[in-house]
Amino acid sequence: MELTPIQKDILIALINLQRQKDRAIKGEEIAEVIQRNPGTIRNQMQLLKALGLVEGVPGPKGGYKPTGAAYDALRIQQLKNESVVPIYRNNVLVEGATASEISFTTVRNPDVCNGVIRVIGNTKDFVMDDKIQVGPTPVNRLIIRGEVIGRDDTNNSILFNITEMISLPKKHVKHYMKYPPLLVNLNASIQEATRLFIRNNVHGAPVEDKGKIVGIVTYTDIAHAIAQGKTNVKVKDIMTKELITVDGDMQLYDVVKLFHKYNVGRLIVTINGVPKGTLSKTDVLNELAVY
């Protein structure tokens, strides 16, 4: 069915408000959002009800709700279990909004990469040159950043120039961990540990005692010891005993956040609760390097 521009505005506002407030929406609320006379909204609602696009809810807490046909008319997929894909405008989260579609419009152009985001939510505050970020998306953890170059209010869409796209692989951490990991003996000197690091081109390693991982030692630990004049200490004297572990079935996206949270460069990966390997920031960068 072909809707008029005002009918589209009303339905989009109704869907957005109903998603935000999770209740029936009054005509006055819609009128305020789209800046129309409440009487005009009531008249249009009678037509939209006749078309089966909205339903009236009686009572003091009543109002209007969109039907499934309203989503179909606006070409918005209605999902029973929905993940919100956040949208940021100038680094501020747009409350109550989610991206419903992302399209790339200039993939063959060697100089420009533009896209269109179809939004469920308010887009009217977006203006030219606003910084926009979409994501992460739920499956591929895709984040897209760019600058607004236009807006299509009829389709509740934002046109933007894409400046950055980031996506981490979907495989679990156990597919990227180093196994078996390089280990340093508990009683090794810092000179022995340093030679091991240089020989294997790493910046740190788990510490083992009788085959069991009991800590982690890094170049930073060794540097601090040398700076304090402790050149004869052993690895057990300077290692970090608190192990930060991640389950091998975690996704790479979630693990990357832990590097930042704990300000570390290396994590212990466990399988069924048993330490089996390591994952470093360098391992993650090497994986992304294939792109």
PDB file of C-alpha atoms in Angstrom:
ATOM      1  CA  MET A   1       0.000   0.000   0.000  1.00  0.00           C
ATOM      2  CA  GLU A   2       1.158   3.531  -0.742  1.00  0.00           C
ATOM      3  CA  LEU A   3       1.165   5.752   2.333  1.00  0.00           C
ATOM      4  CA  THR A   4       1.208   9.537   2.310  1.00  0.00           C
ATOM      5  CA  PRO A   5       4.221  11.322   3.860  1.00  0.00           C
ATOM      6  CA  ILE A   6       2.238  12.306   6.973  1.00  0.00           C
ATOM      7  CA  GLN A   7       1.001   8.745   7.431  1.00  0.00           C
ATOM      8  CA  LYS A   8       4.587   7.497   7.259  1.00  0.00           C
ATOM      9  CA  ASP A   9       5.654  10.130   9.789  1.00  0.00           C
ATOM     10  CA  ILE A  10       2.866   9.085  12.151  1.00  0.00           C
ATOM     11  CA  LEU A  11       3.634   5.375  11.884  1.00  0.00           C
ATOM     12  CA  ILE A  12       7.370   5.886  12.355  1.00  0.00           C
ATOM     13  CA  ALA A  13       6.769   8.112  15.383  1.00  0.00           C
ATOM     14  CA  LEU A  14       4.249   5.614  16.798  1.00  0.00           C
ATOM     15  CA  ILE A  15       6.646   2.682  16.410  1.00  0.00           C
ATOM     16  CA  ASN A  16       9.537   4.651  17.898  1.00  0.00           C
ATOM     17  CA  LEU A  17       7.519   5.866  20.890  1.00  0.00           C
ATOM     18  CA  GLN A  18       5.949   2.464  21.507  1.00  0.00           C
ATOM     19  CA  ARG A  19       9.399   0.839  21.513  1.00  0.00           C
ATOM     20  CA  GLN A  20      10.751   3.442  23.935  1.00  0.00           C
ATOM     21  CA  LYS A  21       7.815   3.514  26.349  1.00  0.00           C
ATOM     22  CA  ASP A  22       6.441  -0.036  25.906  1.00  0.00           C
ATOM     23  CA  ARG A  23       2.805   1.099  26.166  1.00  0.00           C
ATOM     24  CA  ALA A  24      -0.006   2.555  24.104  1.00  0.00           C
ATOM     25  CA  ILE A  25       0.858   5.997  22.699  1.00  0.00           C
ATOM     26  CA  LYS A  26      -1.456   8.983  22.774  1.00  0.00           C
ATOM     27  CA  GLY A  27      -2.091  11.112  19.707  1.00  0.00           C
ATOM     28  CA  GLU A  28      -0.741  14.185  21.502  1.00  0.00           C
ATOM     29  CA  GLU A  29       2.633  12.478  21.990  1.00  0.00           C
ATOM     30  CA  ILE A  30       2.870  11.731  18.284  1.00  0.00           C
ATOM     31  CA  ALA A  31       1.799  15.289  17.428  1.00  0.00           C
ATOM     32  CA  GLU A  32       4.613  16.676  19.591  1.00  0.00           C
ATOM     33  CA  VAL A  33       7.244  14.487  17.932  1.00  0.00           C
ATOM     34  CA  ILE A  34       6.270  15.256  14.323  1.00  0.00           C
ATOM     35  CA  GLN A  35       5.153  18.816  15.131  1.00  0.00           C
ATOM     36  CA  ARG A  36       1.607  18.498  13.833  1.00  0.00           C
ATOM     37  CA  ASN A  37      -1.798  19.484  15.197  1.00  0.00           C
ATOM     38  CA  PRO A  38      -3.292  16.798  17.490  1.00  0.00           C
ATOM     39  CA  GLY A  39      -6.555  17.042  15.532  1.00  0.00           C
ATOM     40  CA  THR A  40      -4.689  16.133  12.346  1.00  0.00           C
ATOM     41  CA  ILE A  41      -3.196  13.098  14.089  1.00  0.00           C
ATOM     42  CA  ARG A  42      -6.660  11.921  15.268  1.00  0.00           C
ATOM     43  CA  ASN A  43      -8.065  12.234  11.755  1.00  0.00           C
ATOM     44  CA  GLN A  44      -5.184  10.315  10.237  1.00  0.00           C
ATOM     45  CA  MET A  45      -5.435   7.641  12.943  1.00  0.00           C
ATOM     46  CA  GLN A  46      -8.984   6.846  11.812  1.00  0.00           C
ATOM     47  CA  LEU A  47      -7.657   6.182   8.311  1.00  0.00           C
ATOM     48  CA  LEU A  48      -4.733   4.139   9.602  1.00  0.00           C
ATOM     49  CA  LYS A  49      -7.081   2.061  11.776  1.00  0.00           C
ATOM     50  CA  ALA A  50      -9.290   1.418   8.754  1.00  0.00           C
ATOM     51  CA  LEU A  51      -6.192   0.224   6.884  1.00  0.00           C
ATOM     52  CA  GLY A  52      -5.358  -2.138   9.731  1.00  0.00           C
ATOM     53  CA  LEU A  53      -2.062  -0.379  10.499  1.00  0.00           C
ATOM     54  CA  VAL A  54      -2.864   0.757  14.034  1.00  0.00           C
ATOM     55  CA  GLU A  55      -5.144  -0.435  16.780  1.00  0.00           C
ATOM     56  CA  GLY A  56      -6.807   1.670  19.437  1.00  0.00           C
ATOM     57  CA  VAL A  57      -6.412   0.901  23.124  1.00  0.00           C
ATOM     58  CA  PRO A  58      -9.332   2.227  25.231  1.00  0.00           C
ATOM     59  CA  GLY A  59      -9.178   3.581  28.769  1.00  0.00           C
ATOM     60  CA  PRO A  60      -7.284   6.350  30.608  1.00  0.00           C
ATOM     61  CA  LYS A  61      -3.960   4.675  29.786  1.00  0.00           C
ATOM     62  CA  GLY A  62      -5.044   3.996  26.236  1.00  0.00           C
ATOM     63  CA  GLY A  63      -3.889   5.310  22.930  1.00  0.00           C
ATOM     64  CA  TYR A  64      -2.572   3.620  19.806  1.00  0.00           C
ATOM     65  CA  LYS A  65      -0.310   0.692  18.993  1.00  0.00           C
ATOM     66  CA  PRO A  66       1.161  -0.291  15.635  1.00  0.00           C
ATOM     67  CA  THR A  67       0.112  -3.619  14.122  1.00  0.00           C
ATOM     68  CA  GLY A  68       2.333  -6.077  12.295  1.00  0.00           C
ATOM     69  CA  ALA A  69       0.959  -4.612   9.061  1.00  0.00           C
ATOM     70  CA  ALA A  70       2.466  -1.218  10.021  1.00  0.00           C
ATOM     71  CA  TYR A  71       5.934  -2.778  10.146  1.00  0.00           C
ATOM     72  CA  ASP A  72       5.281  -4.435   6.767  1.00  0.00           C
ATOM     73  CA  ALA A  73       4.076  -1.164   5.240  1.00  0.00           C
ATOM     74  CA  LEU A  74       7.272   0.582   6.333  1.00  0.00           C
ATOM     75  CA  ARG A  75       9.403  -2.423   5.298  1.00  0.00           C
ATOM     76  CA  ILE A  76      10.652  -2.878   8.871  1.00  0.00           C
ATOM     77  CA  GLN A  77      11.295  -6.444   9.918  1.00  0.00           C
ATOM     78  CA  GLN A  78       9.511  -7.279  13.161  1.00  0.00           C
ATOM     79  CA  LEU A  79      11.518  -9.651  15.338  1.00  0.00           C
ATOM     80  CA  LYS A  80      10.275 -11.534  18.389  1.00  0.00           C
ATOM     81  CA  ASN A  81      13.761 -11.629  19.941  1.00  0.00           C
ATOM     82  CA  GLU A  82      15.560  -8.482  18.901  1.00  0.00           C
ATOM     83  CA  SER A  83      19.051  -7.209  19.622  1.00  0.00           C
ATOM     84  CA  VAL A  84      19.521  -3.453  19.709  1.00  0.00           C
ATOM     85  CA  VAL A  85      22.217  -2.165  17.361  1.00  0.00           C
ATOM     86  CA  PRO A  86      23.236   1.095  19.075  1.00  0.00           C
ATOM     87  CA  ILE A  87      23.649   4.378  17.209  1.00  0.00           C
ATOM     88  CA  TYR A  88      25.856   7.209  18.484  1.00  0.00           C
ATOM     89  CA  ARG A  89      25.633  10.831  17.361  1.00  0.00           C
ATOM     90  CA  ASN A  90      28.789  12.829  18.111  1.00  0.00           C
ATOM     91  CA  ASN A  91      29.825  10.140  20.635  1.00  0.00           C
ATOM     92  CA  VAL A  92      26.494  10.286  22.489  1.00  0.00           C
ATOM     93  CA  LEU A  93      24.156   7.278  22.453  1.00  0.00           C
ATOM     94  CA  VAL A  94      20.835   7.978  20.712  1.00  0.00           C
ATOM     95  CA  GLU A  95      18.337   6.680  23.257  1.00  0.00           C
ATOM     96  CA  GLY A  96      15.606   4.352  22.020  1.00  0.00           C
ATOM     97  CA  ALA A  97      17.126   3.960  18.549  1.00  0.00           C
ATOM     98  CA  THR A  98      18.427   0.921  16.710  1.00  0.00           C
ATOM     99  CA  ALA A  99      19.753   0.345  13.222  1.00  0.00           C
ATOM    100  CA  SER A 100      17.422  -1.985  11.317  1.00  0.00           C
ATOM    101  CA  GLU A 101      19.375  -2.061   8.036  1.00  0.00           C
ATOM    102  CA  ILE A 102      22.853  -1.035   6.874  1.00  0.00           C
ATOM    103  CA  SER A 103      23.500  -0.663   3.144  1.00  0.00           C
ATOM    104  CA  PHE A 104      26.707   0.174   1.279  1.00  0.00           C
ATOM    105  CA  THR A 105      25.979   2.318  -1.745  1.00  0.00           C
ATOM    106  CA  THR A 106      29.392   2.940  -3.350  1.00  0.00           C
ATOM    107  CA  VAL A 107      31.310  -0.307  -2.939  1.00  0.00           C
ATOM    108  CA  ARG A 108      32.796  -0.069  -6.458  1.00  0.00           C
ATOM    109  CA  ASN A 109      33.937   3.532  -6.119  1.00  0.00           C
ATOM    110  CA  PRO A 110      37.738   3.609  -5.563  1.00  0.00           C
ATOM    111  CA  ASP A 111      37.647   6.948  -3.724  1.00  0.00           C
ATOM    112  CA  VAL A 112      34.424   7.047  -1.692  1.00  0.00           C
ATOM    113  CA  CYS A 113      32.633   4.627   0.617  1.00  0.00           C
ATOM    114  CA  ASN A 114      29.109   5.745   1.457  1.00  0.00           C
ATOM    115  CA  GLY A 115      26.332   3.970   3.291  1.00  0.00           C
ATOM    116  CA  VAL A 116      22.722   4.245   4.399  1.00  0.00           C
ATOM    117  CA  ILE A 117      21.411   3.315   7.836  1.00  0.00           C
ATOM    118  CA  ARG A 118      17.718   2.629   8.221  1.00  0.00           C
ATOM    119  CA  VAL A 119      16.789   3.551  11.775  1.00  0.00           C
ATOM    120  CA  ILE A 120      13.994   2.606  14.128  1.00  0.00           C
ATOM    121  CA  GLY A 121      14.058   5.655  16.349  1.00  0.00           C
ATOM    122  CA  ASN A 122      14.516   9.401  16.097  1.00  0.00           C
ATOM    123  CA  THR A 123      16.749  10.614  13.255  1.00  0.00           C
ATOM    124  CA  LYS A 124      15.642  14.237  13.072  1.00  0.00           C
ATOM    125  CA  ASP A 125      18.489  15.538  15.250  1.00  0.00           C
ATOM    126  CA  PHE A 126      21.125  14.331  12.777  1.00  0.00           C
ATOM    127  CA  VAL A 127      22.568  17.081  10.583  1.00  0.00           C
ATOM    128  CA  MET A 128      25.316  17.360   7.985  1.00  0.00           C
ATOM    129  CA  ASP A 129      28.839  16.540   9.251  1.00  0.00           C
ATOM    130  CA  ASP A 130      27.618  14.935  12.475  1.00  0.00           C
ATOM    131  CA  LYS A 131      29.876  12.090  13.577  1.00  0.00           C
ATOM    132  CA  ILE A 132      27.976   8.807  13.592  1.00  0.00           C
ATOM    133  CA  GLN A 133      28.774   5.346  14.907  1.00  0.00           C
ATOM    134  CA  VAL A 134      26.664   2.229  14.417  1.00  0.00           C
ATOM    135  CA  GLY A 135      27.210  -1.020  16.262  1.00  0.00           C
ATOM    136  CA  PRO A 136      28.440  -3.378  17.392  1.00  0.00           C
ATOM    137  CA  THR A 137      26.071  -5.645  15.484  1.00  0.00           C
ATOM    138  CA  PRO A 138      25.090  -8.797  17.415  1.00  0.00           C
ATOM    139  CA  VAL A 139      26.642 -11.530  15.243  1.00  0.00           C
ATOM    140  CA  ASN A 140      29.727 -10.131  13.511  1.00  0.00           C
ATOM    141  CA  ARG A 141      30.384  -7.360  16.069  1.00  0.00           C
ATOM    142  CA  LEU A 142      30.680  -4.883  13.213  1.00  0.00           C
ATOM    143  CA  ILE A 143      31.258  -1.227  14.127  1.00  0.00           C
ATOM    144  CA  ILE A 144      30.928   1.451  11.443  1.00  0.00           C
ATOM    145  CA  ARG A 145      31.918   5.092  11.876  1.00  0.00           C
ATOM    146  CA  GLY A 146      31.504   8.022   9.534  1.00  0.00           C
ATOM    147  CA  GLU A 147      30.106  11.488   8.887  1.00  0.00           C
ATOM    148  CA  VAL A 148      26.517  12.340   8.017  1.00  0.00           C
ATOM    149  CA  ILE A 149      26.021  13.600   4.456  1.00  0.00           C
ATOM    150  CA  GLY A 150      22.219  13.572   4.318  1.00  0.00           C
ATOM    151  CA  ARG A 151      18.949  12.343   5.763  1.00  0.00           C
ATOM    152  CA  ASP A 152      15.865  10.734   4.258  1.00  0.00           C
ATOM    153  CA  ASP A 153      13.004  11.368   6.666  1.00  0.00           C
ATOM    154  CA  THR A 154      10.538   9.542   4.420  1.00  0.00           C
ATOM    155  CA  ASN A 155      12.385   6.270   5.036  1.00  0.00           C
ATOM    156  CA  ASN A 156      13.828   7.255   8.429  1.00  0.00           C
ATOM    157  CA  SER A 157      17.319   6.790   7.001  1.00  0.00           C
ATOM    158  CA  ILE A 158      20.683   8.476   7.458  1.00  0.00           C
ATOM    159  CA  LEU A 159      23.182   8.808   4.610  1.00  0.00           C
ATOM    160  CA  PHE A 160      26.811   8.910   5.660  1.00  0.00           C
ATOM    161  CA  ASN A 161      30.375   8.775   4.426  1.00  0.00           C
ATOM    162  CA  ILE A 162      32.081   5.745   5.973  1.00  0.00           C
ATOM    163  CA  THR A 163      35.476   6.485   7.467  1.00  0.00           C
ATOM    164  CA  GLU A 164      36.056   3.325   9.492  1.00  0.00           C
ATOM    165  CA  MET A 165      34.771  -0.244   9.770  1.00  0.00           C
ATOM    166  CA  ILE A 166      35.897  -2.756  12.380  1.00  0.00           C
ATOM    167  CA  SER A 167      34.847  -6.372  12.735  1.00  0.00           C
ATOM    168  CA  LEU A 168      36.473  -9.186  14.684  1.00  0.00           C
ATOM    169  CA  PRO A 169      36.310 -12.831  13.556  1.00  0.00           C
ATOM    170  CA  LYS A 170      33.450 -14.934  14.946  1.00  0.00           C
ATOM    171  CA  LYS A 171      35.584 -17.936  15.949  1.00  0.00           C
ATOM    172  CA  HIS A 172      36.152 -18.693  19.610  1.00  0.00           C
ATOM    173  CA  VAL A 173      39.383 -17.832  21.414  1.00  0.00           C
ATOM    174  CA  LYS A 174      40.557 -21.449  21.470  1.00  0.00           C
ATOM    175  CA  HIS A 175      41.073 -21.225  17.701  1.00  0.00           C
ATOM    176  CA  TYR A 176      43.610 -18.403  18.122  1.00  0.00           C
ATOM    177  CA  MET A 177      45.445 -19.351  21.321  1.00  0.00           C
ATOM    178  CA  LYS A 178      49.042 -20.559  21.336  1.00  0.00           C
ATOM    179  CA  TYR A 179      49.133 -24.241  22.296  1.00  0.00           C
ATOM    180  CA  PRO A 180      51.184 -25.533  23.863  1.00  0.00           C
ATOM    181  CA  PRO A 181      52.209 -22.175  25.298  1.00  0.00           C
ATOM    182  CA  LEU A 182      55.813 -21.065  25.735  1.00  0.00           C
ATOM    183  CA  LEU A 183      56.593 -21.540  29.435  1.00  0.00           C
ATOM    184  CA  VAL A 184      59.234 -20.101  31.775  1.00  0.00           C
ATOM    185  CA  ASN A 185      60.368 -22.162  34.741  1.00  0.00           C
ATOM    186  CA  LEU A 186      59.625 -20.795  38.187  1.00  0.00           C
ATOM    187  CA  ASN A 187      63.307 -20.898  39.193  1.00  0.00           C
ATOM    188  CA  ALA A 188      64.727 -19.408  35.995  1.00  0.00           C
ATOM    189  CA  SER A 189      66.861 -16.277  36.330  1.00  0.00           C
ATOM    190  CA  ILE A 190      65.661 -13.084  34.666  1.00  0.00           C
ATOM    191  CA  GLN A 191      68.587 -13.409  32.247  1.00  0.00           C
ATOM    192  CA  GLU A 192      67.355 -16.877  31.200  1.00  0.00           C
ATOM    193  CA  ALA A 193      63.798 -15.553  30.823  1.00  0.00           C
ATOM    194  CA  THR A 194      65.039 -12.637  28.685  1.00  0.00           C
ATOM    195  CA  ARG A 195      66.961 -14.961  26.375  1.00  0.00           C
ATOM    196  CA  LEU A 196      63.849 -17.133  26.020  1.00  0.00           C
ATOM    197  CA  PHE A 197      61.765 -14.078  25.092  1.00  0.00           C
ATOM    198  CA  ILE A 198      64.319 -12.893  22.508  1.00  0.00           C
ATOM    199  CA  ARG A 199      64.690 -16.341  20.972  1.00  0.00           C
ATOM    200  CA  ASN A 200      60.912 -16.729  20.561  1.00  0.00           C
ATOM    201  CA  ASN A 201      60.143 -13.066  19.796  1.00  0.00           C
ATOM    202  CA  VAL A 202      57.620 -12.652  22.630  1.00  0.00           C
ATOM    203  CA  HIS A 203      57.173 -10.071  25.376  1.00  0.00           C
ATOM    204  CA  GLY A 204      56.043 -12.404  28.135  1.00  0.00           C
ATOM    205  CA  ALA A 205      55.108 -15.959  29.026  1.00  0.00           C
ATOM    206  CA  PRO A 206      53.328 -18.053  31.670  1.00  0.00           C
ATOM    207  CA  VAL A 207      55.439 -19.369  34.521  1.00  0.00           C
ATOM    208  CA  GLU A 208      55.320 -23.107  35.236  1.00  0.00           C
ATOM    209  CA  ASP A 209      56.138 -25.164  38.290  1.00  0.00           C
ATOM    210  CA  LYS A 210      56.145 -28.946  37.764  1.00  0.00           C
ATOM    211  CA  GLY A 211      53.970 -28.569  34.674  1.00  0.00           C
ATOM    212  CA  LYS A 212      51.386 -26.306  36.341  1.00  0.00           C
ATOM    213  CA  ILE A 213      50.947 -22.651  35.340  1.00  0.00           C
ATOM    214  CA  VAL A 214      51.444 -20.536  38.474  1.00  0.00           C
ATOM    215  CA  GLY A 215      51.916 -17.008  37.121  1.00  0.00           C
ATOM    216  CA  ILE A 216      52.982 -14.743  34.247  1.00  0.00           C
ATOM    217  CA  VAL A 217      56.220 -12.826  33.733  1.00  0.00           C
ATOM    218  CA  THR A 218      56.808 -10.086  31.164  1.00  0.00           C
ATOM    219  CA  TYR A 219      59.537  -7.767  29.910  1.00  0.00           C
ATOM    220  CA  THR A 220      57.951  -5.053  32.056  1.00  0.00           C
ATOM    221  CA  ASP A 221      58.444  -7.130  35.215  1.00  0.00           C
ATOM    222  CA  ILE A 222      62.085  -7.730  34.267  1.00  0.00           C
ATOM    223  CA  ALA A 223      62.654  -4.042  33.495  1.00  0.00           C
ATOM    224  CA  HIS A 224      61.255  -3.007  36.880  1.00  0.00           C
ATOM    225  CA  ALA A 225      63.548  -5.481  38.643  1.00  0.00           C
ATOM    226  CA  ILE A 226      66.637  -4.220  36.788  1.00  0.00           C
ATOM    227  CA  ALA A 227      65.670  -0.584  37.458  1.00  0.00           C
ATOM    228  CA  GLN A 228      65.629  -1.400  41.179  1.00  0.00           C
ATOM    229  CA  GLY A 229      69.035  -3.067  40.962  1.00  0.00           C
ATOM    230  CA  LYS A 230      67.624  -6.569  41.429  1.00  0.00           C
ATOM    231  CA  THR A 231      69.683  -8.343  38.786  1.00  0.00           C
ATOM    232  CA  ASN A 232      70.042 -11.645  40.599  1.00  0.00           C
ATOM    233  CA  VAL A 233      66.374 -12.349  41.332  1.00  0.00           C
ATOM    234  CA  LYS A 234      64.505 -15.281  39.862  1.00  0.00           C
ATOM    235  CA  VAL A 235      61.304 -15.327  37.859  1.00  0.00           C
ATOM    236  CA  LYS A 236      59.303 -16.459  40.913  1.00  0.00           C
ATOM    237  CA  ASP A 237      60.288 -13.244  42.705  1.00  0.00           C
ATOM    238  CA  ILE A 238      58.915 -10.863  40.073  1.00  0.00           C
ATOM    239  CA  MET A 239      56.093 -12.747  38.337  1.00  0.00           C
ATOM    240  CA  THR A 240      52.415 -11.820  38.598  1.00  0.00           C
ATOM    241  CA  LYS A 241      50.698 -14.585  40.521  1.00  0.00           C
ATOM    242  CA  GLU A 242      47.098 -13.538  39.846  1.00  0.00           C
ATOM    243  CA  LEU A 243      46.217 -15.252  36.575  1.00  0.00           C
ATOM    244  CA  ILE A 244      43.662 -13.563  34.328  1.00  0.00           C
ATOM    245  CA  THR A 245      41.988 -16.427  32.509  1.00  0.00           C
ATOM    246  CA  VAL A 246      39.413 -16.610  29.732  1.00  0.00           C
ATOM    247  CA  ASP A 247      37.344 -19.554  28.640  1.00  0.00           C
ATOM    248  CA  GLY A 248      38.317 -20.987  25.267  1.00  0.00           C
ATOM    249  CA  ASP A 249      34.698 -20.744  24.092  1.00  0.00           C
ATOM    250  CA  MET A 250      34.550 -16.957  24.519  1.00  0.00           C
ATOM    251  CA  GLN A 251      34.402 -14.886  21.355  1.00  0.00           C
ATOM    252  CA  LEU A 252      37.399 -12.803  20.360  1.00  0.00           C
ATOM    253  CA  TYR A 253      35.352  -9.577  20.610  1.00  0.00           C
ATOM    254  CA  ASP A 254      34.605 -10.135  24.319  1.00  0.00           C
ATOM    255  CA  VAL A 255      38.197 -11.103  25.111  1.00  0.00           C
ATOM    256  CA  VAL A 256      39.653  -7.983  23.455  1.00  0.00           C
ATOM    257  CA  LYS A 257      37.712  -5.889  25.984  1.00  0.00           C
ATOM    258  CA  LEU A 258      39.472  -7.745  28.808  1.00  0.00           C
ATOM    259  CA  PHE A 259      42.901  -6.651  27.534  1.00  0.00           C
ATOM    260  CA  HIS A 260      41.726  -3.067  27.971  1.00  0.00           C
ATOM    261  CA  LYS A 261      39.912  -3.676  31.273  1.00  0.00           C
ATOM    262  CA  TYR A 262      42.903  -5.279  33.015  1.00  0.00           C
ATOM    263  CA  ASN A 263      45.612  -3.390  31.067  1.00  0.00           C
ATOM    264  CA  VAL A 264      47.469  -6.580  30.221  1.00  0.00           C
ATOM    265  CA  GLY A 265      48.997  -7.912  27.035  1.00  0.00           C
ATOM    266  CA  ARG A 266      48.536 -11.624  27.628  1.00  0.00           C
ATOM    267  CA  LEU A 267      45.721 -13.862  28.921  1.00  0.00           C
ATOM    268  CA  ILE A 268      45.607 -17.530  29.934  1.00  0.00           C
ATOM    269  CA  VAL A 269      43.068 -19.565  27.935  1.00  0.00           C
ATOM    270  CA  THR A 270      41.315 -22.417  29.715  1.00  0.00           C
ATOM    271  CA  ILE A 271      39.517 -25.451  28.301  1.00  0.00           C
ATOM    272  CA  ASN A 272      37.046 -27.041  30.712  1.00  0.00           C
ATOM    273  CA  GLY A 273      38.618 -24.934  33.457  1.00  0.00           C
ATOM    274  CA  VAL A 274      42.167 -26.175  32.827  1.00  0.00           C
ATOM    275  CA  PRO A 275      44.846 -23.707  31.524  1.00  0.00           C
ATOM    276  CA  LYS A 276      45.764 -24.874  28.040  1.00  0.00           C
ATOM    277  CA  GLY A 277      47.195 -21.924  26.128  1.00  0.00           C
ATOM    278  CA  THR A 278      47.779 -18.185  25.892  1.00  0.00           C
ATOM    279  CA  LEU A 279      46.413 -15.312  23.848  1.00  0.00           C
ATOM    280  CA  SER A 280      48.286 -12.030  23.464  1.00  0.00           C
ATOM    281  CA  LYS A 281      47.428  -8.674  21.928  1.00  0.00           C
ATOM    282  CA  THR A 282      49.981  -9.500  19.231  1.00  0.00           C
ATOM    283  CA  ASP A 283      48.096 -12.704  18.403  1.00  0.00           C
ATOM    284  CA  VAL A 284      44.936 -10.651  17.869  1.00  0.00           C
ATOM    285  CA  LEU A 285      46.754  -8.090  15.689  1.00  0.00           C
ATOM    286  CA  ASN A 286      48.306 -10.884  13.629  1.00  0.00           C
ATOM    287  CA  GLU A 287      44.832 -12.329  13.041  1.00  0.00           C
ATOM    288  CA  LEU A 288      43.511  -8.936  11.905  1.00  0.00           C
ATOM    289  CA  ALA A 289      46.555  -8.436   9.655  1.00  0.00           C
ATOM    290  CA  VAL A 290      45.101 -10.861   7.078  1.00  0.00           C
ATOM    291  CA  TYR A 291      42.537  -8.192   6.276  1.00  0.00           C
TER     292      TYR A 291
END
